[in-house]
PDB file of C-alpha atoms and ligand atoms in Angstrom:
ATOM      1  CA  MET A   1       0.000   0.000   0.000  1.00 89.00           C
ATOM      2  CA  LYS A   2       1.338   3.449  -0.946  1.00 92.00           C
ATOM      3  CA  PRO A   3       1.781   5.856   2.000  1.00 94.00           C
ATOM      4  CA  ILE A   4      -0.904   8.190   0.625  1.00 96.00           C
ATOM      5  CA  ASP A   5      -3.344   5.248   0.397  1.00 96.00           C
ATOM      6  CA  ARG A   6      -2.944   4.745   4.123  1.00 97.00           C
ATOM      7  CA  VAL A   7      -3.951   8.400   4.632  1.00 98.00           C
ATOM      8  CA  THR A   8      -6.957   7.822   2.359  1.00 98.00           C
ATOM      9  CA  GLU A   9      -7.867   4.710   4.343  1.00 98.00           C
ATOM     10  CA  ILE A  10      -7.845   6.603   7.663  1.00 98.00           C
ATOM     11  CA  SER A  11      -9.798   9.447   6.051  1.00 98.00           C
ATOM     12  CA  ALA A  12     -12.466   6.964   4.933  1.00 98.00           C
ATOM     13  CA  LYS A  13     -12.739   5.665   8.506  1.00 98.00           C
ATOM     14  CA  ILE A  14     -13.208   9.222   9.779  1.00 98.00           C
ATOM     15  CA  SER A  15     -15.836   9.989   7.098  1.00 98.00           C
ATOM     16  CA  SER A  16     -17.789   6.821   7.802  1.00 97.00           C
ATOM     17  CA  MET A  17     -17.486   7.514  11.565  1.00 98.00           C
ATOM     18  CA  GLU A  18     -15.687   4.247  12.235  1.00 98.00           C
ATOM     19  CA  ILE A  19     -13.303   6.684  13.914  1.00 98.00           C
ATOM     20  CA  ARG A  20     -15.448   9.348  15.532  1.00 98.00           C
ATOM     21  CA  GLY A  21     -15.639  11.907  18.326  1.00 98.00           C
ATOM     22  CA  ALA A  22     -14.105  15.350  17.845  1.00 97.00           C
ATOM     23  CA  GLY A  23     -10.996  14.563  19.905  1.00 98.00           C
ATOM     24  CA  ARG A  24     -10.479  11.108  18.441  1.00 98.00           C
ATOM     25  CA  ILE A  25     -10.634  12.277  14.829  1.00 98.00           C
ATOM     26  CA  ALA A  26      -8.116  15.038  15.626  1.00 98.00           C
ATOM     27  CA  THR A  27      -5.682  12.547  17.145  1.00 98.00           C
ATOM     28  CA  ALA A  28      -6.199  10.115  14.267  1.00 98.00           C
ATOM     29  CA  ALA A  29      -5.385  12.900  11.773  1.00 98.00           C
ATOM     30  CA  ALA A  30      -2.240  13.912  13.686  1.00 98.00           C
ATOM     31  CA  LYS A  31      -1.084  10.276  13.759  1.00 98.00           C
ATOM     32  CA  ALA A  32      -1.857   9.837  10.054  1.00 98.00           C
ATOM     33  CA  LEU A  33       0.234  12.893   9.127  1.00 98.00           C
ATOM     34  CA  ARG A  34       3.060  11.789  11.415  1.00 98.00           C
ATOM     35  CA  ASP A  35       3.164   8.295   9.926  1.00 97.00           C
ATOM     36  CA  PHE A  36       2.861   9.636   6.396  1.00 97.00           C
ATOM     37  CA  SER A  37       5.823  11.981   6.933  1.00 97.00           C
ATOM     38  CA  GLN A  38       7.971   8.960   7.798  1.00 94.00           C
ATOM     39  CA  THR A  39       6.909   6.714   4.942  1.00 93.00           C
ATOM     40  CA  GLU A  40       6.493   9.002   1.910  1.00 89.00           C
ATOM     41  CA  GLU A  41       9.463   9.091  -0.408  1.00 88.00           C
ATOM     42  CA  ALA A  42      10.058  12.751  -1.216  1.00 93.00           C
ATOM     43  CA  LYS A  43      13.515  13.570  -2.508  1.00 93.00           C
ATOM     44  CA  SER A  44      13.349  17.316  -1.952  1.00 95.00           C
ATOM     45  CA  LEU A  45      11.869  19.632   0.649  1.00 96.00           C
ATOM     46  CA  GLU A  46       9.538  21.100  -1.941  1.00 96.00           C
ATOM     47  CA  ASP A  47       8.278  17.649  -2.892  1.00 96.00           C
ATOM     48  CA  PHE A  48       7.822  16.775   0.798  1.00 97.00           C
ATOM     49  CA  ASN A  49       5.829  19.958   1.425  1.00 97.00           C
ATOM     50  CA  GLN A  50       3.557  19.198  -1.516  1.00 96.00           C
ATOM     51  CA  ARG A  51       2.945  15.636  -0.374  1.00 96.00           C
ATOM     52  CA  MET A  52       2.211  16.778   3.182  1.00 97.00           C
ATOM     53  CA  GLU A  53      -0.230  19.399   1.871  1.00 97.00           C
ATOM     54  CA  LEU A  54      -1.996  16.735  -0.171  1.00 97.00           C
ATOM     55  CA  ALA A  55      -2.288  14.395   2.826  1.00 98.00           C
ATOM     56  CA  ALA A  56      -3.509  17.241   5.059  1.00 98.00           C
ATOM     57  CA  ASP A  57      -6.106  18.183   2.477  1.00 98.00           C
ATOM     58  CA  ILE A  58      -7.460  14.632   2.226  1.00 98.00           C
ATOM     59  CA  LEU A  59      -7.830  14.456   6.016  1.00 98.00           C
ATOM     60  CA  LEU A  60      -9.339  17.923   6.265  1.00 97.00           C
ATOM     61  CA  LYS A  61     -12.183  17.092   3.885  1.00 97.00           C
ATOM     62  CA  THR A  62     -13.463  14.131   5.898  1.00 98.00           C
ATOM     63  CA  ARG A  63     -15.772  15.923   8.310  1.00 96.00           C
ATOM     64  CA  PRO A  64     -16.663  19.541   7.767  1.00 95.00           C
ATOM     65  CA  THR A  65     -17.815  20.628  11.233  1.00 97.00           C
ATOM     66  CA  ALA A  66     -15.336  19.543  13.924  1.00 91.00           C
ATOM     67  CA  VAL A  67     -12.698  22.270  14.220  1.00 96.00           C
ATOM     68  CA  SER A  68     -10.548  19.850  16.235  1.00 97.00           C
ATOM     69  CA  LEU A  69      -9.564  18.343  12.906  1.00 97.00           C
ATOM     70  CA  SER A  70      -8.382  21.576  11.297  1.00 96.00           C
ATOM     71  CA  ASN A  71      -6.709  22.748  14.521  1.00 96.00           C
ATOM     72  CA  ALA A  72      -4.799  19.455  14.836  1.00 97.00           C
ATOM     73  CA  ILE A  73      -3.769  19.523  11.179  1.00 97.00           C
ATOM     74  CA  ARG A  74      -2.722  23.183  11.434  1.00 96.00           C
ATOM     75  CA  MET A  75      -0.583  22.436  14.511  1.00 96.00           C
ATOM     76  CA  VAL A  76       1.152  19.479  12.843  1.00 97.00           C
ATOM     77  CA  MET A  77       1.642  21.359   9.565  1.00 97.00           C
ATOM     78  CA  LYS A  78       3.534  24.151  11.332  1.00 96.00           C
ATOM     79  CA  TYR A  79       6.668  22.037  10.949  1.00 96.00           C
ATOM     80  CA  ARG A  80      10.125  23.431  10.194  1.00 93.00           C
ATOM     81  CA  LYS A  81      10.443  24.108   6.527  1.00 88.00           C
ATOM     82  CA  ASP A  82      14.178  24.755   6.190  1.00 90.00           C
ATOM     83  CA  ASP A  83      15.488  21.300   5.392  1.00 94.00           C
ATOM     84  CA  LEU A  84      14.004  17.887   4.549  1.00 96.00           C
ATOM     85  CA  ALA A  85      15.329  15.904   7.524  1.00 95.00           C
ATOM     86  CA  ALA A  86      14.414  18.703   9.935  1.00 96.00           C
ATOM     87  CA  ALA A  87      10.954  18.916   8.399  1.00 97.00           C
ATOM     88  CA  ARG A  88      10.296  15.189   8.890  1.00 96.00           C
ATOM     89  CA  GLU A  89      11.594  15.348  12.453  1.00 96.00           C
ATOM     90  CA  SER A  90       9.510  18.397  13.206  1.00 97.00           C
ATOM     91  CA  VAL A  91       6.288  16.739  11.959  1.00 98.00           C
ATOM     92  CA  ILE A  92       6.865  13.926  14.471  1.00 97.00           C
ATOM     93  CA  ILE A  93       7.501  16.386  17.293  1.00 98.00           C
ATOM     94  CA  ASN A  94       4.390  18.451  16.474  1.00 98.00           C
ATOM     95  CA  ALA A  95       2.123  15.420  16.097  1.00 98.00           C
ATOM     96  CA  ASN A  96       3.367  13.775  19.277  1.00 98.00           C
ATOM     97  CA  ARG A  97       3.014  17.028  21.180  1.00 98.00           C
ATOM     98  CA  PHE A  98      -0.588  17.365  19.995  1.00 97.00           C
ATOM     99  CA  ILE A  99      -1.441  13.767  20.953  1.00 98.00           C
ATOM    100  CA  GLU A 100       0.238  14.039  24.357  1.00 98.00           C
ATOM    101  CA  ASN A 101      -1.372  17.395  25.118  1.00 97.00           C
ATOM    102  CA  SER A 102      -4.802  16.125  24.167  1.00 97.00           C
ATOM    103  CA  GLU A 103      -4.430  13.182  26.553  1.00 98.00           C
ATOM    104  CA  LYS A 104      -3.297  15.478  29.374  1.00 98.00           C
ATOM    105  CA  ALA A 105      -6.124  17.905  28.571  1.00 98.00           C
ATOM    106  CA  LEU A 106      -8.728  15.184  29.040  1.00 98.00           C
ATOM    107  CA  GLU A 107      -7.332  14.327  32.453  1.00 98.00           C
ATOM    108  CA  LYS A 108      -7.196  17.964  33.534  1.00 98.00           C
ATOM    109  CA  ILE A 109     -10.776  18.572  32.324  1.00 98.00           C
ATOM    110  CA  GLY A 110     -11.818  15.633  34.509  1.00 98.00           C
ATOM    111  CA  GLN A 111     -10.043  17.072  37.555  1.00 98.00           C
ATOM    112  CA  ILE A 112     -11.520  20.546  37.085  1.00 98.00           C
ATOM    113  CA  GLY A 113     -15.008  19.543  35.969  1.00 98.00           C
ATOM    114  CA  SER A 114     -15.492  16.923  38.682  1.00 98.00           C
ATOM    115  CA  LYS A 115     -15.340  19.676  41.315  1.00 98.00           C
ATOM    116  CA  ARG A 116     -18.671  20.907  39.948  1.00 97.00           C
ATOM    117  CA  ILE A 117     -20.311  17.569  40.659  1.00 98.00           C
ATOM    118  CA  ARG A 118     -21.739  17.075  44.100  1.00 98.00           C
ATOM    119  CA  ASP A 119     -22.367  13.873  45.969  1.00 98.00           C
ATOM    120  CA  GLY A 120     -25.781  12.565  44.941  1.00 98.00           C
ATOM    121  CA  ASP A 121     -25.966  14.487  41.653  1.00 98.00           C
ATOM    122  CA  VAL A 122     -27.867  13.227  38.645  1.00 98.00           C
ATOM    123  CA  ILE A 123     -26.035  14.095  35.420  1.00 99.00           C
ATOM    124  CA  LEU A 124     -27.496  14.019  31.937  1.00 99.00           C
ATOM    125  CA  THR A 125     -25.172  13.540  28.968  1.00 99.00           C
ATOM    126  CA  HIS A 126     -25.768  13.419  25.237  1.00 98.00           C
ATOM    127  CA  CYS A 127     -23.908  11.510  22.519  1.00 98.00           C
ATOM    128  CA  ASN A 128     -20.468  10.128  23.353  1.00 98.00           C
ATOM    129  CA  SER A 129     -17.883  12.640  24.457  1.00 98.00           C
ATOM    130  CA  LEU A 130     -14.597  11.603  26.051  1.00 98.00           C
ATOM    131  CA  ALA A 131     -14.286  15.068  27.587  1.00 98.00           C
ATOM    132  CA  ALA A 132     -17.727  14.826  29.222  1.00 98.00           C
ATOM    133  CA  LEU A 133     -16.996  11.257  30.325  1.00 98.00           C
ATOM    134  CA  SER A 134     -13.703  12.370  31.850  1.00 98.00           C
ATOM    135  CA  VAL A 135     -15.622  14.738  34.146  1.00 98.00           C
ATOM    136  CA  ILE A 136     -18.066  11.995  35.112  1.00 98.00           C
ATOM    137  CA  SER A 137     -15.341   9.396  35.597  1.00 98.00           C
ATOM    138  CA  ALA A 138     -13.228  11.723  37.774  1.00 98.00           C
ATOM    139  CA  ALA A 139     -16.234  12.469  40.010  1.00 98.00           C
ATOM    140  CA  HIS A 140     -16.955   8.763  40.315  1.00 98.00           C
ATOM    141  CA  LYS A 141     -13.310   8.018  41.161  1.00 98.00           C
ATOM    142  CA  LEU A 142     -13.445  10.676  43.882  1.00 98.00           C
ATOM    143  CA  GLY A 143     -16.123   8.503  45.486  1.00 98.00           C
ATOM    144  CA  LYS A 144     -19.033  10.804  44.716  1.00 98.00           C
ATOM    145  CA  SER A 145     -22.289   8.920  44.446  1.00 98.00           C
ATOM    146  CA  ILE A 146     -23.683   9.914  41.052  1.00 98.00           C
ATOM    147  CA  LYS A 147     -26.227   8.708  38.536  1.00 98.00           C
ATOM    148  CA  VAL A 148     -25.968   9.380  34.803  1.00 99.00           C
ATOM    149  CA  ILE A 149     -28.850   9.606  32.366  1.00 99.00           C
ATOM    150  CA  ALA A 150     -27.624   9.049  28.820  1.00 99.00           C
ATOM    151  CA  THR A 151     -29.593   9.775  25.657  1.00 98.00           C
ATOM    152  CA  GLU A 152     -29.515   7.305  22.768  1.00 98.00           C
ATOM    153  CA  SER A 153     -28.341  10.054  20.395  1.00 98.00           C
ATOM    154  CA  ARG A 154     -30.140   9.177  17.204  1.00 98.00           C
ATOM    155  CA  PRO A 155     -29.399   8.489  14.437  1.00 98.00           C
ATOM    156  CA  ARG A 156     -25.986   6.891  15.134  1.00 98.00           C
ATOM    157  CA  PHE A 157     -26.761   5.780  18.705  1.00 98.00           C
ATOM    158  CA  GLN A 158     -23.490   6.998  20.219  1.00 98.00           C
ATOM    159  CA  GLY A 159     -25.360   6.869  23.547  1.00 98.00           C
ATOM    160  CA  ILE A 160     -24.931   3.101  23.459  1.00 98.00           C
ATOM    161  CA  THR A 161     -21.152   3.590  23.399  1.00 98.00           C
ATOM    162  CA  THR A 162     -21.553   5.963  26.344  1.00 98.00           C
ATOM    163  CA  ILE A 163     -23.572   3.546  28.479  1.00 98.00           C
ATOM    164  CA  GLY A 164     -20.996   0.847  27.707  1.00 98.00           C
ATOM    165  CA  MET A 165     -18.221   3.084  29.025  1.00 98.00           C
ATOM    166  CA  LEU A 166     -20.227   4.083  32.093  1.00 98.00           C
ATOM    167  CA  ASP A 167     -21.028   0.436  32.746  1.00 98.00           C
ATOM    168  CA  GLN A 168     -17.303  -0.386  32.644  1.00 98.00           C
ATOM    169  CA  MET A 169     -16.670   2.377  35.188  1.00 98.00           C
ATOM    170  CA  GLY A 170     -19.400   0.984  37.437  1.00 98.00           C
ATOM    171  CA  VAL A 171     -21.465   4.191  37.324  1.00 98.00           C
ATOM    172  CA  GLU A 172     -25.213   3.893  37.892  1.00 98.00           C
ATOM    173  CA  THR A 173     -26.704   4.730  34.488  1.00 98.00           C
ATOM    174  CA  GLU A 174     -30.083   5.111  32.843  1.00 98.00           C
ATOM    175  CA  LEU A 175     -30.665   5.145  29.082  1.00 99.00           C
ATOM    176  CA  ILE A 176     -33.438   7.266  27.571  1.00 98.00           C
ATOM    177  CA  VAL A 177     -34.654   7.987  24.062  1.00 98.00           C
ATOM    178  CA  ASP A 178     -33.689  11.489  22.946  1.00 98.00           C
ATOM    179  CA  SER A 179     -37.263  12.750  23.153  1.00 98.00           C
ATOM    180  CA  ALA A 180     -37.437  11.864  26.869  1.00 98.00           C
ATOM    181  CA  ALA A 181     -34.900  14.573  27.742  1.00 98.00           C
ATOM    182  CA  ARG A 182     -37.563  17.082  28.876  1.00 98.00           C
ATOM    183  CA  SER A 183     -39.424  14.431  30.865  1.00 98.00           C
ATOM    184  CA  VAL A 184     -36.398  13.658  33.006  1.00 98.00           C
ATOM    185  CA  MET A 185     -34.920  17.163  33.202  1.00 98.00           C
ATOM    186  CA  ASN A 186     -36.520  17.961  36.564  1.00 97.00           C
ATOM    187  CA  GLU A 187     -34.577  15.042  38.060  1.00 98.00           C
ATOM    188  CA  VAL A 188     -31.283  16.283  36.627  1.00 98.00           C
ATOM    189  CA  ASP A 189     -28.809  18.464  38.568  1.00 98.00           C
ATOM    190  CA  LEU A 190     -26.286  19.035  35.801  1.00 98.00           C
ATOM    191  CA  VAL A 191     -26.037  18.459  32.056  1.00 99.00           C
ATOM    192  CA  VAL A 192     -22.520  17.682  30.810  1.00 98.00           C
ATOM    193  CA  VAL A 193     -21.856  17.480  27.075  1.00 99.00           C
ATOM    194  CA  GLY A 194     -18.831  17.665  24.813  1.00 98.00           C
ATOM    195  CA  ALA A 195     -18.170  20.020  21.913  1.00 98.00           C
ATOM    196  CA  ASP A 196     -17.374  19.822  18.249  1.00 98.00           C
ATOM    197  CA  VAL A 197     -16.875  23.570  17.947  1.00 98.00           C
ATOM    198  CA  ILE A 198     -16.954  26.548  20.308  1.00 98.00           C
ATOM    199  CA  THR A 199     -17.019  29.888  18.530  1.00 98.00           C
ATOM    200  CA  ALA A 200     -15.386  33.174  19.513  1.00 96.00           C
ATOM    201  CA  SER A 201     -18.669  34.266  21.099  1.00 96.00           C
ATOM    202  CA  GLY A 202     -19.031  31.084  23.147  1.00 98.00           C
ATOM    203  CA  THR A 203     -21.674  29.458  20.973  1.00 98.00           C
ATOM    204  CA  LEU A 204     -21.562  25.676  21.075  1.00 98.00           C
ATOM    205  CA  VAL A 205     -21.844  23.394  18.059  1.00 98.00           C
ATOM    206  CA  ASN A 206     -22.399  19.820  19.201  1.00 98.00           C
ATOM    207  CA  LYS A 207     -24.265  16.624  18.340  1.00 98.00           C
ATOM    208  CA  ILE A 208     -27.761  17.174  16.998  1.00 98.00           C
ATOM    209  CA  GLY A 209     -30.181  17.378  19.921  1.00 98.00           C
ATOM    210  CA  THR A 210     -27.817  19.301  22.197  1.00 98.00           C
ATOM    211  CA  ALA A 211     -29.577  22.634  21.631  1.00 98.00           C
ATOM    212  CA  GLN A 212     -32.972  21.359  22.746  1.00 98.00           C
ATOM    213  CA  ILE A 213     -31.419  19.749  25.823  1.00 98.00           C
ATOM    214  CA  ALA A 214     -29.835  23.134  26.659  1.00 98.00           C
ATOM    215  CA  LEU A 215     -33.216  24.820  26.270  1.00 98.00           C
ATOM    216  CA  PHE A 216     -34.868  22.247  28.521  1.00 98.00           C
ATOM    217  CA  ALA A 217     -32.098  22.695  31.102  1.00 98.00           C
ATOM    218  CA  HIS A 218     -32.516  26.467  30.965  1.00 98.00           C
ATOM    219  CA  GLU A 219     -36.257  26.204  31.449  1.00 97.00           C
ATOM    220  CA  ALA A 220     -35.830  23.765  34.355  1.00 98.00           C
ATOM    221  CA  ARG A 221     -33.012  25.890  35.932  1.00 97.00           C
ATOM    222  CA  THR A 222     -30.604  22.991  35.528  1.00 98.00           C
ATOM    223  CA  SER A 223     -26.902  23.781  35.070  1.00 98.00           C
ATOM    224  CA  PHE A 224     -25.442  23.139  31.644  1.00 98.00           C
ATOM    225  CA  MET A 225     -21.717  22.426  31.371  1.00 98.00           C
ATOM    226  CA  VAL A 226     -19.617  21.890  28.254  1.00 98.00           C
ATOM    227  CA  ALA A 227     -16.414  19.856  28.564  1.00 98.00           C
ATOM    228  CA  ALA A 228     -13.959  20.696  25.808  1.00 98.00           C
ATOM    229  CA  GLU A 229     -10.246  20.783  25.117  1.00 98.00           C
ATOM    230  CA  THR A 230      -9.042  24.210  23.967  1.00 97.00           C
ATOM    231  CA  TYR A 231      -8.464  22.884  20.452  1.00 97.00           C
ATOM    232  CA  LYS A 232     -12.251  22.626  20.052  1.00 98.00           C
ATOM    233  CA  PHE A 233     -12.400  26.435  19.900  1.00 97.00           C
ATOM    234  CA  SER A 234     -12.566  27.864  16.408  1.00 96.00           C
ATOM    235  CA  PRO A 235     -10.083  30.596  15.404  1.00 95.00           C
ATOM    236  CA  GLN A 236     -11.836  31.042  12.064  1.00 93.00           C
ATOM    237  CA  THR A 237     -14.934  32.376  13.827  1.00 95.00           C
ATOM    238  CA  ILE A 238     -12.950  35.444  14.917  1.00 92.00           C
ATOM    239  CA  LEU A 239     -12.784  36.298  11.241  1.00 89.00           C
ATOM    240  CA  GLY A 240     -16.553  36.013  11.025  1.00 89.00           C
ATOM    241  CA  GLU A 241     -16.650  32.581   9.463  1.00 92.00           C
ATOM    242  CA  LEU A 242     -19.775  30.553  10.124  1.00 94.00           C
ATOM    243  CA  VAL A 243     -19.518  26.939  11.209  1.00 97.00           C
ATOM    244  CA  THR A 244     -20.560  24.473   8.513  1.00 96.00           C
ATOM    245  CA  ILE A 245     -23.100  21.997   9.824  1.00 97.00           C
ATOM    246  CA  GLU A 246     -22.486  18.559   8.364  1.00 97.00           C
ATOM    247  CA  GLU A 247     -25.520  16.922   6.751  1.00 98.00           C
ATOM    248  CA  ARG A 248     -25.016  13.192   6.550  1.00 98.00           C
ATOM    249  CA  GLU A 249     -26.592  10.387   4.532  1.00 97.00           C
ATOM    250  CA  PRO A 250     -30.406  10.010   4.871  1.00 97.00           C
ATOM    251  CA  GLY A 251     -29.842   6.254   5.179  1.00 97.00           C
ATOM    252  CA  GLU A 252     -28.507   6.824   8.708  1.00 98.00           C
ATOM    253  CA  VAL A 253     -31.989   8.068   9.691  1.00 98.00           C
ATOM    254  CA  LEU A 254     -34.205   5.773   7.618  1.00 98.00           C
ATOM    255  CA  ALA A 255     -32.781   2.756   5.808  1.00 97.00           C
ATOM    256  CA  ASP A 256     -35.447   2.506   3.084  1.00 96.00           C
ATOM    257  CA  HIS A 257     -35.874   6.251   2.594  1.00 96.00           C
ATOM    258  CA  SER A 258     -35.733   5.955  -1.218  1.00 94.00           C
ATOM    259  CA  ARG A 259     -39.151   4.278  -1.395  1.00 96.00           C
ATOM    260  CA  TYR A 260     -40.764   7.658  -0.609  1.00 97.00           C
ATOM    261  CA  SER A 261     -40.735   9.763  -3.729  1.00 96.00           C
ATOM    262  CA  HIS A 262     -42.001  13.005  -2.134  1.00 97.00           C
ATOM    263  CA  VAL A 263     -40.109  12.822   1.109  1.00 97.00           C
ATOM    264  CA  ARG A 264     -36.622  14.110   1.742  1.00 97.00           C
ATOM    265  CA  VAL A 265     -35.063  12.621   4.848  1.00 97.00           C
ATOM    266  CA  ARG A 266     -32.730  15.145   6.433  1.00 98.00           C
ATOM    267  CA  ASN A 267     -29.803  14.306   8.668  1.00 98.00           C
ATOM    268  CA  PRO A 268     -28.020  17.330  10.111  1.00 98.00           C
ATOM    269  CA  ALA A 269     -25.338  15.929  12.431  1.00 98.00           C
ATOM    270  CA  PHE A 270     -24.916  18.966  14.692  1.00 98.00           C
ATOM    271  CA  ASP A 271     -26.842  21.904  16.074  1.00 98.00           C
ATOM    272  CA  VAL A 272     -26.108  25.278  17.606  1.00 98.00           C
ATOM    273  CA  THR A 273     -26.558  26.178  21.272  1.00 98.00           C
ATOM    274  CA  PRO A 274     -26.369  29.916  22.026  1.00 97.00           C
ATOM    275  CA  HIS A 275     -23.967  30.912  24.806  1.00 98.00           C
ATOM    276  CA  GLN A 276     -26.867  32.218  26.941  1.00 98.00           C
ATOM    277  CA  TYR A 277     -27.807  28.600  27.710  1.00 98.00           C
ATOM    278  CA  ILE A 278     -24.323  27.561  28.783  1.00 98.00           C
ATOM    279  CA  ASP A 279     -23.264  28.047  32.396  1.00 98.00           C
ATOM    280  CA  LEU A 280     -19.688  26.899  32.093  1.00 98.00           C
ATOM    281  CA  ILE A 281     -17.137  25.571  29.644  1.00 98.00           C
ATOM    282  CA  CYS A 282     -14.669  23.273  31.334  1.00 98.00           C
ATOM    283  CA  THR A 283     -11.306  23.267  29.532  1.00 98.00           C
ATOM    284  CA  GLU A 284      -7.843  22.048  30.518  1.00 98.00           C
ATOM    285  CA  VAL A 285      -6.896  25.638  31.400  1.00 97.00           C
ATOM    286  CA  GLY A 286      -9.872  26.213  33.641  1.00 97.00           C
ATOM    287  CA  ALA A 287     -13.623  26.441  33.904  1.00 98.00           C
ATOM    288  CA  ILE A 288     -14.674  29.558  32.017  1.00 98.00           C
ATOM    289  CA  PRO A 289     -17.887  31.360  31.156  1.00 98.00           C
ATOM    290  CA  PRO A 290     -18.666  31.031  27.419  1.00 98.00           C
ATOM    291  CA  GLU A 291     -18.081  34.768  26.978  1.00 96.00           C
ATOM    292  CA  MET A 292     -14.364  34.160  27.570  1.00 97.00           C
ATOM    293  CA  SER A 293     -14.020  31.977  24.478  1.00 97.00           C
ATOM    294  CA  TYR A 294     -12.406  34.751  22.457  1.00 95.00           C
ATOM    295  CA  LEU A 295      -9.521  34.895  24.940  1.00 95.00           C
ATOM    296  CA  ILE A 296      -8.983  31.146  24.747  1.00 95.00           C
ATOM    297  CA  ILE A 297      -8.640  31.414  20.982  1.00 95.00           C
ATOM    298  CA  LYS A 298      -6.232  34.341  21.163  1.00 91.00           C
ATOM    299  CA  GLU A 299      -4.089  32.972  23.975  1.00 90.00           C
ATOM    300  CA  ARG A 300      -4.175  29.208  23.572  1.00 87.00           C
ATOM    301  CA  LEU A 301      -4.419  28.723  19.845  1.00 87.00           C
ATOM    302  CA  GLY A 302      -1.986  31.524  19.042  1.00 77.00           C
ATOM    303  CA  TRP A 303      -4.286  32.691  16.310  1.00 70.00           C
ATOM    304  CA  GLU A 304      -3.171  35.758  14.445  1.00 65.00           C
ATOM    305  CA  ILE A 305      -5.613  37.635  12.237  1.00 59.00           C
ATOM    306  CA  GLU A 306      -2.944  37.750   9.495  1.00 56.00           C
ATOM    307  CA  GLU A 307      -2.707  33.946   9.334  1.00 56.00           C
TER     308      GLU A 307
HETATM  309  P1  LIG B 401     -15.087  14.215  22.374  1.00 88.41           P
HETATM  310  C1  LIG B 401     -18.936  13.958  18.729  1.00 88.41           C
HETATM  311  O1  LIG B 401     -19.163  14.077  17.366  1.00 88.41           O
HETATM  312  C2  LIG B 401     -20.091  14.424  19.575  1.00 88.41           C
HETATM  313  O2  LIG B 401     -20.790  15.523  19.036  1.00 88.41           O
HETATM  314  C3  LIG B 401     -19.386  14.773  20.856  1.00 88.41           C
HETATM  315  O3  LIG B 401     -20.120  15.607  21.705  1.00 88.41           O
HETATM  316  C4  LIG B 401     -18.152  15.465  20.304  1.00 88.41           C
HETATM  317  O4  LIG B 401     -17.796  14.716  19.134  1.00 88.41           O
HETATM  318  C5  LIG B 401     -16.998  15.583  21.246  1.00 88.41           C
HETATM  319  O5  LIG B 401     -16.453  14.326  21.555  1.00 88.41           O
HETATM  320  P2  LIG B 401     -19.349  12.785  16.382  1.00 88.41           P
HETATM  321  O6  LIG B 401     -17.965  12.445  15.871  1.00 88.41           O
HETATM  322  O7  LIG B 401     -14.006  14.887  21.567  1.00 88.41           O
HETATM  323  O8  LIG B 401     -20.008  11.665  17.120  1.00 88.41           O
HETATM  324  O9  LIG B 401     -15.299  14.915  23.701  1.00 88.41           O
HETATM  325  O10 LIG B 401     -20.208  13.309  15.255  1.00 88.41           O
HETATM  326  O11 LIG B 401     -14.832  12.742  22.530  1.00 88.41           O
END
């Protein structure tokens, strides 16, 4: 298999969601670029740069919403461009730094976020987020008695992955259909979800269904926390760019959708939660109000307007 085919293979797994979750796709892309940089056969720096750009582009096109992917690729692609050997070495350093930092970030988010969970709390989570699960797991490890209510998260049922993980941890868990979120909200003390994108104004883009859960939480006066590594914040939104919401195959919603000639089955994968419905964003550098998102982008992602 040619090195670029391996990149295409990983990209296909990200597109089909065999590899999924905003953090996991970012790490997979960083690893793919790192491995590609060691196996491609460029003879000159210029050739190497072109091949790396091609590989980055293939990975970037897999999922349009999660900014974790473009942030990870951008960080890896900031390699030294003065000499071929140094360039290859620098790709490894950048990729490994990204992977290591993302692992540490998850742990730190757990430590910080778990302080917001009290003994006896009922937590509702949506979809399958490692960042949200890190908060829950850390609270459980601290000996806090908690119960988690997990939504199924139609259409891909990532909630089933979540209950499997919670089961492994030994956390008391209940599974509900997505439309039961309002029914149970009065029993919930805290909602904890992950993020695919956080914009400069603190708006959250996350798995479809998140926005209505945030509205329900707001109405029921239930706290709503987002757990997200800083690389889930979007520098592009400072420049006014809107977040593209991925629309996936109708077959994920209804297998035999094509038998209806006048019906279009829609499958938006994410929705938008305004910052007014978010109490706290728990990152590896601290628990912040959503209004501070701009500072995270400026200080943590080193984003320059000129870039
Ligand atoms: P972590 C997922 O997207 C979900 O929307 C989840 O909330 C988010 O990524 C963050 O996940 P998808 O890949 O990075 O299932 O916290 O579409 O694991």
